[in-house]
Amino acid sequence: MSGTTNPFLHLVEALDPKNPQQRFFNLSKLGDPRYERLPFSVRVLLESAVRNCDGFLVKKEDVESILNWKQTQAQTVEVPFRPSRVILQDFTGVPAVVDFAAMRDAVTQLGGDPEKINPVCPADLVIDHSIQVDFNRKTDSLQKNQDLEFDRNKERFQFLKWGSKAFRNMRIIPPGSGIVHQVNLEYLARVVFNQDGLYYPDSLVGTDSHTTMIDGLGVLGWGVGGIEAEAVMLGQPISMVLPQVVGYKLYGTPNKFITSTDIVLTVTKHLRQVGVVGKFVEFFGPGVSQLSIADRATIANMCPEYGATAAFFPVDDVSVNYLEQTGRDAEKLDYITKYLKAVAMFRDYNDVSQDPDFTQVVEMDLSAVVPCCSGPKRPQDRIAVSDMKSDFDSCLAAKQGFKGFAVAPESHHASEPFQFNGADYSLSHGSVVIAAITSCTNTSNPSVMLGAGLLAKKAVEAGLSVKPYIKTSLSPGSGVVTYYLKESGVMDYLFKLGFEVVGYGCMTCIGNSGPLPEPVVEAITKGDLVAAGILSGNRNFEGRVHPNTRANYLASPPLVIAYAIAGTVRIDFDTEPIAVNAQGKEVFLRDIWPTREEIQAVEREFVIPSMFKEVYEKIEKVNERWNALSAPSDKLYPWDPKSTYIKSPPFFTGLTMALEPPRSITDAYVLLNLGDSVTTDHISPAGNIARSSSAARYLTDKGLSPRDFNSYGSRRGNDAVMARGTFANIRLFNKFLNKQAPRTLHLPSGETLDVFDAAERYQQAGSHLVILAGKEYGSGSSRDWAAKGPFLLGIKAVLAESYERIHRSNLVGMGVIPLEYLPGVTAETLGLTGRERYSVVVPELLEPRMLVDVKLDTGKSFQVRMRFDTDVELTYFLNGGILNYMIRKMSGK
């Protein structure tokens, strides 16, 4: 509650007259008919504005803007939002804590109090991105992978443990506990906060784009850049444009063979076609009550893949039942229900009178959903399972692109023999070499996990197996999954097919798939084969899952097992047997596929509250190696100059309290000339560090051997590695080279160099740099290093046709200018080659979304839009970035 200056204190009352100390802002007392017509997601924004209204960061006019949503959502109206908490994972959490440590140093140097750099908003950091599949198909794979994770990441873990002690309000969930979004769903989510005598809705932002998963439980949340999250942790509201809200009406009943994965892949493709970028999606209609919380969370999880900011399912009775199932106590359930009903945020999906106003309404009939996968390179490219074989064949022939591999027709049926463990095998186009049940998207859902287990049981009983060279793995999102898979008796069957637990973390979904067997890699390389990965994840961008799997398909856990047994994606399960057993009997997928009723019966019996309580009561104490880990106790971090993991970043070098006027861009060279859908995986890879890369040369110079390189994601605390890793993805297509390579043309010399080496030459010559790009620049995972890296390479601006929401705000947060072509204008229509020199006049008086002139050394000029969307973003830019702004603010006397 924002002190006595809050003009809405008259709304405060006791939730229960018997307990007058426990109060809440009763929005119903506003007496405003507009409130009852607001989308439920917007009501959460309104409550936050009312509760935090202080006349400065949050003004009374902001409350009015939100109340007047029906009119203002069509305009570009900026409102502040103060989330209740922040969630981080270790890949994005380590650089956040590094920034906090460096900010403490900077504040000290400016004469301020370093303790002011401290989270005032509760923050949870779950260590889940560090473990990879080094070992599989062994009884001790889990222990070996966890031991390797600790050995590789000891420095990072020590640093995080220092952070948990040095910073107040920051909780660390140790490695081996699960995946951040599943732990959030099953354990961290409050749904309603009860803090300092006040009830208010749980809400959050997270440094991972799939933070939206929590929307499935009725907790409003979305992903932001690590830089933005740091500002929220320091008490700053998020400045956001009041969103349009698309109502997504669900009706009908899914057929008995459909999984939640099939539903979400269908929703993803549909909403991509509708166009929901930058909007909230709110689900309603009688079909919602057919979906479990796990089903809803699966749909909400893939929100970034269909481009929305949030995908909200308001709380209903099913939500409360889930909270009870996951071990939340009765007292919490009581006040959660009472509070949400008191403020009209509790939903009955069958009551049409509760349906609010929406910007637009789209519908989906759940009975029309068919089993499907998505791929081979993008999550929105849904394919019905019945069409997989023909779709893959057409992709082989199609020109290089999202649905094409440009394989010559005479090579479509090529095969490459190899030996593995003394036996002969062969690979061909479409052969499955990775099959991973992974990711919070699906491992949080007992129905699809038990479905996979029951399919495995039937497959083993039918005499089926998975070829030994296929890299199979099971990486659950929490220990609860292992618990119920064992208790229900299906774990042994999963193990027999090669799907034993290899770790608790994101693993294959984020590219931590580990090495493939060398004979497999040699066969793929020798035959130039389009090998396939099949995973129950949410991202399958090129080069993400594994460098040697050019085709990657998202699928439900049961389908992952099915394609692993088949050994290829070039199969029509309707007409072809999945395999022939030792007795020569043809077995079809329909013979072993479990029905929804079978799965639900097992789930009711074995997924019980005591499991969740037992696992989560000891979650912060169960990892003995973490408990024994020693860490410094100083308020200022004692940087180790020899560390290759944790390094004090140069972002604040030479920072003074005085602001400098904005500088124009003069005669800039184009470092990279890129096309559409350049992802954050292209810009800032998370996978392995290639031995031939600039980052590898740096680490070798530091005395490391290749086996100690670890991944880019694990080294995000070291700016020297990350700058060298920027644009180091082998699948980056640079128009200068007209091929995929992590290299570029150094224009003054005409030499082809690694991107970092070219940028270093430009910087040594004092040259400004820009990037040219097409549509959806920066799509994919929210990565602050995808903005920090270009900043360190000397990039002053990016000129693109459109941006992914989080990445654009991250560029702003680092002081890099996002420029956007005007509608209908592209590099092609302007005839740009990228070999021109670019000048951009940045005026001293800046306005949001203003037009500026770009002048070329050829004499041509054209206008672009400067994508600073709010006054707050302009303030950050003028300070040289959001962190510089926070340091100046915290250092002021």
JSON list of N, CA and C in Angstrom, two decimals, residues 747-809:
[
{"chain": "A", "resi": 747, "resn": "LEU", "atom": "N", "xyz": [33.63, -4.84, -44.54]},
{"chain": "A", "resi": 747, "resn": "LEU", "atom": "CA", "xyz": [33.46, -4.09, -45.78]},
{"chain": "A", "resi": 747, "resn": "LEU", "atom": "C", "xyz": [34.70, -3.30, -46.21]},
{"chain": "A", "resi": 748, "resn": "PRO", "atom": "N", "xyz": [35.40, -2.63, -45.29]},
{"chain": "A", "resi": 748, "resn": "PRO", "atom": "CA", "xyz": [36.57, -1.86, -45.76]},
{"chain": "A", "resi": 748, "resn": "PRO", "atom": "C", "xyz": [37.65, -2.73, -46.41]},
{"chain": "A", "resi": 749, "resn": "SER", "atom": "N", "xyz": [37.86, -3.96, -45.89]},
{"chain": "A", "resi": 749, "resn": "SER", "atom": "CA", "xyz": [38.94, -4.80, -46.42]},
{"chain": "A", "resi": 749, "resn": "SER", "atom": "C", "xyz": [38.45, -5.86, -47.39]},
{"chain": "A", "resi": 750, "resn": "GLY", "atom": "N", "xyz": [37.13, -6.17, -47.34]},
{"chain": "A", "resi": 750, "resn": "GLY", "atom": "CA", "xyz": [36.60, -7.24, -48.17]},
{"chain": "A", "resi": 750, "resn": "GLY", "atom": "C", "xyz": [36.86, -8.62, -47.62]},
{"chain": "A", "resi": 751, "resn": "GLU", "atom": "N", "xyz": [37.43, -8.71, -46.41]},
{"chain": "A", "resi": 751, "resn": "GLU", "atom": "CA", "xyz": [37.73, -10.01, -45.80]},
{"chain": "A", "resi": 751, "resn": "GLU", "atom": "C", "xyz": [36.48, -10.59, -45.14]},
{"chain": "A", "resi": 752, "resn": "THR", "atom": "N", "xyz": [36.37, -11.94, -45.15]},
{"chain": "A", "resi": 752, "resn": "THR", "atom": "CA", "xyz": [35.32, -12.63, -44.41]},
{"chain": "A", "resi": 752, "resn": "THR", "atom": "C", "xyz": [35.89, -13.05, -43.06]},
{"chain": "A", "resi": 753, "resn": "LEU", "atom": "N", "xyz": [35.25, -12.59, -41.98]},
{"chain": "A", "resi": 753, "resn": "LEU", "atom": "CA", "xyz": [35.76, -12.81, -40.62]},
{"chain": "A", "resi": 753, "resn": "LEU", "atom": "C", "xyz": [34.65, -13.32, -39.71]},
{"chain": "A", "resi": 754, "resn": "ASP", "atom": "N", "xyz": [35.04, -13.92, -38.57]},
{"chain": "A", "resi": 754, "resn": "ASP", "atom": "CA", "xyz": [34.05, -14.17, -37.52]},
{"chain": "A", "resi": 754, "resn": "ASP", "atom": "C", "xyz": [33.43, -12.83, -37.13]},
{"chain": "A", "resi": 755, "resn": "VAL", "atom": "N", "xyz": [32.15, -12.86, -36.75]},
{"chain": "A", "resi": 755, "resn": "VAL", "atom": "CA", "xyz": [31.43, -11.61, -36.50]},
{"chain": "A", "resi": 755, "resn": "VAL", "atom": "C", "xyz": [32.14, -10.76, -35.44]},
{"chain": "A", "resi": 756, "resn": "PHE", "atom": "N", "xyz": [32.57, -11.39, -34.35]},
{"chain": "A", "resi": 756, "resn": "PHE", "atom": "CA", "xyz": [33.26, -10.63, -33.30]},
{"chain": "A", "resi": 756, "resn": "PHE", "atom": "C", "xyz": [34.53, -9.98, -33.82]},
{"chain": "A", "resi": 757, "resn": "ASP", "atom": "N", "xyz": [35.31, -10.73, -34.59]},
{"chain": "A", "resi": 757, "resn": "ASP", "atom": "CA", "xyz": [36.58, -10.19, -35.11]},
{"chain": "A", "resi": 757, "resn": "ASP", "atom": "C", "xyz": [36.34, -9.01, -36.03]},
{"chain": "A", "resi": 758, "resn": "ALA", "atom": "N", "xyz": [35.29, -9.10, -36.86]},
{"chain": "A", "resi": 758, "resn": "ALA", "atom": "CA", "xyz": [34.95, -7.97, -37.75]},
{"chain": "A", "resi": 758, "resn": "ALA", "atom": "C", "xyz": [34.54, -6.75, -36.92]},
{"chain": "A", "resi": 759, "resn": "ALA", "atom": "N", "xyz": [33.69, -6.97, -35.91]},
{"chain": "A", "resi": 759, "resn": "ALA", "atom": "CA", "xyz": [33.23, -5.87, -35.06]},
{"chain": "A", "resi": 759, "resn": "ALA", "atom": "C", "xyz": [34.40, -5.22, -34.33]},
{"chain": "A", "resi": 760, "resn": "GLU", "atom": "N", "xyz": [35.34, -6.04, -33.89]},
{"chain": "A", "resi": 760, "resn": "GLU", "atom": "CA", "xyz": [36.51, -5.52, -33.17]},
{"chain": "A", "resi": 760, "resn": "GLU", "atom": "C", "xyz": [37.33, -4.61, -34.09]},
{"chain": "A", "resi": 761, "resn": "ARG", "atom": "N", "xyz": [37.48, -5.01, -35.34]},
{"chain": "A", "resi": 761, "resn": "ARG", "atom": "CA", "xyz": [38.22, -4.16, -36.30]},
{"chain": "A", "resi": 761, "resn": "ARG", "atom": "C", "xyz": [37.51, -2.82, -36.51]},
{"chain": "A", "resi": 762, "resn": "TYR", "atom": "N", "xyz": [36.19, -2.88, -36.69]},
{"chain": "A", "resi": 762, "resn": "TYR", "atom": "CA", "xyz": [35.41, -1.65, -36.86]},
{"chain": "A", "resi": 762, "resn": "TYR", "atom": "C", "xyz": [35.58, -0.74, -35.64]},
{"chain": "A", "resi": 763, "resn": "GLN", "atom": "N", "xyz": [35.50, -1.33, -34.43]},
{"chain": "A", "resi": 763, "resn": "GLN", "atom": "CA", "xyz": [35.62, -0.51, -33.21]},
{"chain": "A", "resi": 763, "resn": "GLN", "atom": "C", "xyz": [37.00, 0.11, -33.09]},
{"chain": "A", "resi": 764, "resn": "GLN", "atom": "N", "xyz": [38.03, -0.66, -33.45]},
{"chain": "A", "resi": 764, "resn": "GLN", "atom": "CA", "xyz": [39.40, -0.12, -33.38]},
{"chain": "A", "resi": 764, "resn": "GLN", "atom": "C", "xyz": [39.57, 1.05, -34.34]},
{"chain": "A", "resi": 765, "resn": "ALA", "atom": "N", "xyz": [38.81, 1.04, -35.44]},
{"chain": "A", "resi": 765, "resn": "ALA", "atom": "CA", "xyz": [38.87, 2.14, -36.41]},
{"chain": "A", "resi": 765, "resn": "ALA", "atom": "C", "xyz": [37.93, 3.28, -36.04]},
{"chain": "A", "resi": 766, "resn": "GLY", "atom": "N", "xyz": [37.18, 3.12, -34.95]},
{"chain": "A", "resi": 766, "resn": "GLY", "atom": "CA", "xyz": [36.26, 4.17, -34.50]},
{"chain": "A", "resi": 766, "resn": "GLY", "atom": "C", "xyz": [34.98, 4.25, -35.32]},
{"chain": "A", "resi": 767, "resn": "SER", "atom": "N", "xyz": [34.63, 3.17, -36.03]},
{"chain": "A", "resi": 767, "resn": "SER", "atom": "CA", "xyz": [33.44, 3.20, -36.90]},
{"chain": "A", "resi": 767, "resn": "SER", "atom": "C", "xyz": [32.18, 2.82, -36.13]},
{"chain": "A", "resi": 768, "resn": "HIS", "atom": "N", "xyz": [31.09, 3.53, -36.43]},
{"chain": "A", "resi": 768, "resn": "HIS", "atom": "CA", "xyz": [29.78, 3.14, -35.92]},
{"chain": "A", "resi": 768, "resn": "HIS", "atom": "C", "xyz": [29.28, 1.92, -36.70]},
{"chain": "A", "resi": 769, "resn": "LEU", "atom": "N", "xyz": [28.38, 1.13, -36.05]},
{"chain": "A", "resi": 769, "resn": "LEU", "atom": "CA", "xyz": [27.86, -0.07, -36.69]},
{"chain": "A", "resi": 769, "resn": "LEU", "atom": "C", "xyz": [26.34, -0.14, -36.55]},
{"chain": "A", "resi": 770, "resn": "VAL", "atom": "N", "xyz": [25.67, -0.70, -37.58]},
{"chain": "A", "resi": 770, "resn": "VAL", "atom": "CA", "xyz": [24.24, -0.98, -37.50]},
{"chain": "A", "resi": 770, "resn": "VAL", "atom": "C", "xyz": [24.01, -2.39, -38.05]},
{"chain": "A", "resi": 771, "resn": "ILE", "atom": "N", "xyz": [22.80, -2.89, -37.83]},
{"chain": "A", "resi": 771, "resn": "ILE", "atom": "CA", "xyz": [22.37, -4.18, -38.36]},
{"chain": "A", "resi": 771, "resn": "ILE", "atom": "C", "xyz": [21.12, -3.97, -39.19]},
{"chain": "A", "resi": 772, "resn": "LEU", "atom": "N", "xyz": [21.05, -4.62, -40.36]},
{"chain": "A", "resi": 772, "resn": "LEU", "atom": "CA", "xyz": [19.82, -4.63, -41.15]},
{"chain": "A", "resi": 772, "resn": "LEU", "atom": "C", "xyz": [19.13, -5.98, -40.94]},
{"chain": "A", "resi": 773, "resn": "ALA", "atom": "N", "xyz": [17.80, -5.95, -40.79]},
{"chain": "A", "resi": 773, "resn": "ALA", "atom": "CA", "xyz": [17.05, -7.18, -40.57]},
{"chain": "A", "resi": 773, "resn": "ALA", "atom": "C", "xyz": [15.65, -7.06, -41.17]},
{"chain": "A", "resi": 774, "resn": "GLY", "atom": "N", "xyz": [14.94, -8.20, -41.19]},
{"chain": "A", "resi": 774, "resn": "GLY", "atom": "CA", "xyz": [13.60, -8.23, -41.76]},
{"chain": "A", "resi": 774, "resn": "GLY", "atom": "C", "xyz": [12.52, -8.23, -40.68]},
{"chain": "A", "resi": 775, "resn": "LYS", "atom": "N", "xyz": [11.55, -9.14, -40.84]},
{"chain": "A", "resi": 775, "resn": "LYS", "atom": "CA", "xyz": [10.42, -9.21, -39.89]},
{"chain": "A", "resi": 775, "resn": "LYS", "atom": "C", "xyz": [10.81, -10.03, -38.66]},
{"chain": "A", "resi": 776, "resn": "GLU", "atom": "N", "xyz": [10.13, -9.73, -37.55]},
{"chain": "A", "resi": 776, "resn": "GLU", "atom": "CA", "xyz": [10.22, -10.52, -36.31]},
{"chain": "A", "resi": 776, "resn": "GLU", "atom": "C", "xyz": [11.66, -10.66, -35.83]},
{"chain": "A", "resi": 777, "resn": "TYR", "atom": "N", "xyz": [12.40, -9.58, -35.88]},
{"chain": "A", "resi": 777, "resn": "TYR", "atom": "CA", "xyz": [13.78, -9.62, -35.38]},
{"chain": "A", "resi": 777, "resn": "TYR", "atom": "C", "xyz": [13.77, -9.85, -33.87]},
{"chain": "A", "resi": 778, "resn": "GLY", "atom": "N", "xyz": [14.56, -10.83, -33.42]},
{"chain": "A", "resi": 778, "resn": "GLY", "atom": "CA", "xyz": [14.66, -11.10, -31.99]},
{"chain": "A", "resi": 778, "resn": "GLY", "atom": "C", "xyz": [13.58, -12.01, -31.44]},
{"chain": "A", "resi": 779, "resn": "SER", "atom": "N", "xyz": [12.91, -12.80, -32.30]},
{"chain": "A", "resi": 779, "resn": "SER", "atom": "CA", "xyz": [11.89, -13.72, -31.80]},
{"chain": "A", "resi": 779, "resn": "SER", "atom": "C", "xyz": [12.57, -14.86, -31.04]},
{"chain": "A", "resi": 780, "resn": "GLY", "atom": "N", "xyz": [11.77, -15.57, -30.24]},
{"chain": "A", "resi": 780, "resn": "GLY", "atom": "CA", "xyz": [12.34, -16.68, -29.47]},
{"chain": "A", "resi": 780, "resn": "GLY", "atom": "C", "xyz": [12.50, -16.32, -28.01]},
{"chain": "A", "resi": 781, "resn": "SER", "atom": "N", "xyz": [13.41, -17.02, -27.33]},
{"chain": "A", "resi": 781, "resn": "SER", "atom": "CA", "xyz": [13.58, -16.86, -25.88]},
{"chain": "A", "resi": 781, "resn": "SER", "atom": "C", "xyz": [13.98, -15.43, -25.52]},
{"chain": "A", "resi": 782, "resn": "SER", "atom": "N", "xyz": [13.55, -15.01, -24.33]},
{"chain": "A", "resi": 782, "resn": "SER", "atom": "CA", "xyz": [13.95, -13.68, -23.87]},
{"chain": "A", "resi": 782, "resn": "SER", "atom": "C", "xyz": [15.39, -13.76, -23.35]},
{"chain": "A", "resi": 783, "resn": "ARG", "atom": "N", "xyz": [16.29, -13.09, -24.04]},
{"chain": "A", "resi": 783, "resn": "ARG", "atom": "CA", "xyz": [17.70, -13.15, -23.66]},
{"chain": "A", "resi": 783, "resn": "ARG", "atom": "C", "xyz": [18.27, -11.75, -23.60]},
{"chain": "A", "resi": 784, "resn": "ASP", "atom": "N", "xyz": [18.67, -11.31, -22.41]},
{"chain": "A", "resi": 784, "resn": "ASP", "atom": "CA", "xyz": [19.25, -9.98, -22.32]},
{"chain": "A", "resi": 784, "resn": "ASP", "atom": "C", "xyz": [20.58, -9.91, -23.08]},
{"chain": "A", "resi": 785, "resn": "TRP", "atom": "N", "xyz": [21.29, -11.07, -23.19]},
{"chain": "A", "resi": 785, "resn": "TRP", "atom": "CA", "xyz": [22.56, -11.04, -23.92]},
{"chain": "A", "resi": 785, "resn": "TRP", "atom": "C", "xyz": [22.37, -10.84, -25.41]},
{"chain": "A", "resi": 786, "resn": "ALA", "atom": "N", "xyz": [21.16, -11.09, -25.92]},
{"chain": "A", "resi": 786, "resn": "ALA", "atom": "CA", "xyz": [20.90, -10.79, -27.33]},
{"chain": "A", "resi": 786, "resn": "ALA", "atom": "C", "xyz": [20.86, -9.29, -27.56]},
{"chain": "A", "resi": 787, "resn": "ALA", "atom": "N", "xyz": [20.78, -8.49, -26.48]},
{"chain": "A", "resi": 787, "resn": "ALA", "atom": "CA", "xyz": [20.92, -7.03, -26.58]},
{"chain": "A", "resi": 787, "resn": "ALA", "atom": "C", "xyz": [22.27, -6.57, -26.05]},
{"chain": "A", "resi": 788, "resn": "LYS", "atom": "N", "xyz": [22.72, -7.19, -24.95]},
{"chain": "A", "resi": 788, "resn": "LYS", "atom": "CA", "xyz": [24.02, -6.80, -24.39]},
{"chain": "A", "resi": 788, "resn": "LYS", "atom": "C", "xyz": [25.16, -7.11, -25.36]},
{"chain": "A", "resi": 789, "resn": "GLY", "atom": "N", "xyz": [25.08, -8.29, -26.03]},
{"chain": "A", "resi": 789, "resn": "GLY", "atom": "CA", "xyz": [26.13, -8.68, -26.96]},
{"chain": "A", "resi": 789, "resn": "GLY", "atom": "C", "xyz": [26.30, -7.69, -28.09]},
{"chain": "A", "resi": 790, "resn": "PRO", "atom": "N", "xyz": [25.23, -7.37, -28.83]},
{"chain": "A", "resi": 790, "resn": "PRO", "atom": "CA", "xyz": [25.35, -6.35, -29.88]},
{"chain": "A", "resi": 790, "resn": "PRO", "atom": "C", "xyz": [25.86, -5.00, -29.34]},
{"chain": "A", "resi": 791, "resn": "PHE", "atom": "N", "xyz": [25.43, -4.61, -28.13]},
{"chain": "A", "resi": 791, "resn": "PHE", "atom": "CA", "xyz": [25.92, -3.36, -27.53]},
{"chain": "A", "resi": 791, "resn": "PHE", "atom": "C", "xyz": [27.44, -3.41, -27.40]},
{"chain": "A", "resi": 792, "resn": "LEU", "atom": "N", "xyz": [27.97, -4.55, -26.91]},
{"chain": "A", "resi": 792, "resn": "LEU", "atom": "CA", "xyz": [29.41, -4.67, -26.73]},
{"chain": "A", "resi": 792, "resn": "LEU", "atom": "C", "xyz": [30.15, -4.76, -28.06]},
{"chain": "A", "resi": 793, "resn": "LEU", "atom": "N", "xyz": [29.46, -5.20, -29.12]},
{"chain": "A", "resi": 793, "resn": "LEU", "atom": "CA", "xyz": [30.08, -5.23, -30.45]},
{"chain": "A", "resi": 793, "resn": "LEU", "atom": "C", "xyz": [30.12, -3.85, -31.09]},
{"chain": "A", "resi": 794, "resn": "GLY", "atom": "N", "xyz": [29.46, -2.89, -30.44]},
{"chain": "A", "resi": 794, "resn": "GLY", "atom": "CA", "xyz": [29.46, -1.53, -30.97]},
{"chain": "A", "resi": 794, "resn": "GLY", "atom": "C", "xyz": [28.27, -1.20, -31.84]},
{"chain": "A", "resi": 795, "resn": "ILE", "atom": "N", "xyz": [27.22, -2.02, -31.79]},
{"chain": "A", "resi": 795, "resn": "ILE", "atom": "CA", "xyz": [26.02, -1.76, -32.59]},
{"chain": "A", "resi": 795, "resn": "ILE", "atom": "C", "xyz": [25.29, -0.55, -32.00]},
{"chain": "A", "resi": 796, "resn": "LYS", "atom": "N", "xyz": [25.05, 0.45, -32.82]},
{"chain": "A", "resi": 796, "resn": "LYS", "atom": "CA", "xyz": [24.34, 1.65, -32.36]},
{"chain": "A", "resi": 796, "resn": "LYS", "atom": "C", "xyz": [22.83, 1.55, -32.61]},
{"chain": "A", "resi": 797, "resn": "ALA", "atom": "N", "xyz": [22.45, 0.82, -33.68]},
{"chain": "A", "resi": 797, "resn": "ALA", "atom": "CA", "xyz": [21.02, 0.71, -34.02]},
{"chain": "A", "resi": 797, "resn": "ALA", "atom": "C", "xyz": [20.79, -0.55, -34.82]},
{"chain": "A", "resi": 798, "resn": "VAL", "atom": "N", "xyz": [19.55, -1.04, -34.74]},
{"chain": "A", "resi": 798, "resn": "VAL", "atom": "CA", "xyz": [19.08, -2.13, -35.60]},
{"chain": "A", "resi": 798, "resn": "VAL", "atom": "C", "xyz": [17.96, -1.54, -36.45]},
{"chain": "A", "resi": 799, "resn": "LEU", "atom": "N", "xyz": [17.99, -1.83, -37.75]},
{"chain": "A", "resi": 799, "resn": "LEU", "atom": "CA", "xyz": [16.93, -1.38, -38.65]},
{"chain": "A", "resi": 799, "resn": "LEU", "atom": "C", "xyz": [16.20, -2.63, -39.16]},
{"chain": "A", "resi": 800, "resn": "ALA", "atom": "N", "xyz": [14.94, -2.81, -38.72]},
{"chain": "A", "resi": 800, "resn": "ALA", "atom": "CA", "xyz": [14.18, -4.02, -39.03]},
{"chain": "A", "resi": 800, "resn": "ALA", "atom": "C", "xyz": [12.77, -3.67, -39.46]},
{"chain": "A", "resi": 801, "resn": "GLU", "atom": "N", "xyz": [12.08, -4.66, -40.06]},
{"chain": "A", "resi": 801, "resn": "GLU", "atom": "CA", "xyz": [10.68, -4.46, -40.44]},
{"chain": "A", "resi": 801, "resn": "GLU", "atom": "C", "xyz": [9.76, -4.58, -39.23]},
{"chain": "A", "resi": 802, "resn": "SER", "atom": "N", "xyz": [10.09, -5.47, -38.27]},
{"chain": "A", "resi": 802, "resn": "SER", "atom": "CA", "xyz": [9.33, -5.58, -37.02]},
{"chain": "A", "resi": 802, "resn": "SER", "atom": "C", "xyz": [10.19, -6.29, -35.99]},
{"chain": "A", "resi": 803, "resn": "TYR", "atom": "N", "xyz": [9.78, -6.18, -34.71]},
{"chain": "A", "resi": 803, "resn": "TYR", "atom": "CA", "xyz": [10.56, -6.72, -33.59]},
{"chain": "A", "resi": 803, "resn": "TYR", "atom": "C", "xyz": [9.70, -7.62, -32.72]},
{"chain": "A", "resi": 804, "resn": "GLU", "atom": "N", "xyz": [10.33, -8.61, -32.11]},
{"chain": "A", "resi": 804, "resn": "GLU", "atom": "CA", "xyz": [9.68, -9.33, -31.02]},
{"chain": "A", "resi": 804, "resn": "GLU", "atom": "C", "xyz": [9.67, -8.41, -29.80]},
{"chain": "A", "resi": 805, "resn": "ARG", "atom": "N", "xyz": [8.57, -8.45, -29.06]},
{"chain": "A", "resi": 805, "resn": "ARG", "atom": "CA", "xyz": [8.31, -7.48, -27.99]},
{"chain": "A", "resi": 805, "resn": "ARG", "atom": "C", "xyz": [9.44, -7.39, -26.95]},
{"chain": "A", "resi": 806, "resn": "ILE", "atom": "N", "xyz": [9.84, -8.54, -26.39]},
{"chain": "A", "resi": 806, "resn": "ILE", "atom": "CA", "xyz": [10.82, -8.52, -25.31]},
{"chain": "A", "resi": 806, "resn": "ILE", "atom": "C", "xyz": [12.18, -8.05, -25.83]},
{"chain": "A", "resi": 807, "resn": "HIS", "atom": "N", "xyz": [12.54, -8.51, -27.02]},
{"chain": "A", "resi": 807, "resn": "HIS", "atom": "CA", "xyz": [13.85, -8.15, -27.54]},
{"chain": "A", "resi": 807, "resn": "HIS", "atom": "C", "xyz": [13.94, -6.66, -27.82]},
{"chain": "A", "resi": 808, "resn": "ARG", "atom": "N", "xyz": [12.88, -6.08, -28.35]},
{"chain": "A", "resi": 808, "resn": "ARG", "atom": "CA", "xyz": [12.90, -4.63, -28.59]},
{"chain": "A", "resi": 808, "resn": "ARG", "atom": "C", "xyz": [13.14, -3.88, -27.29]},
{"chain": "A", "resi": 809, "resn": "SER", "atom": "N", "xyz": [12.44, -4.28, -26.22]},
{"chain": "A", "resi": 809, "resn": "SER", "atom": "CA", "xyz": [12.62, -3.57, -24.95]},
{"chain": "A", "resi": 809, "resn": "SER", "atom": "C", "xyz": [14.01, -3.80, -24.38]}
]
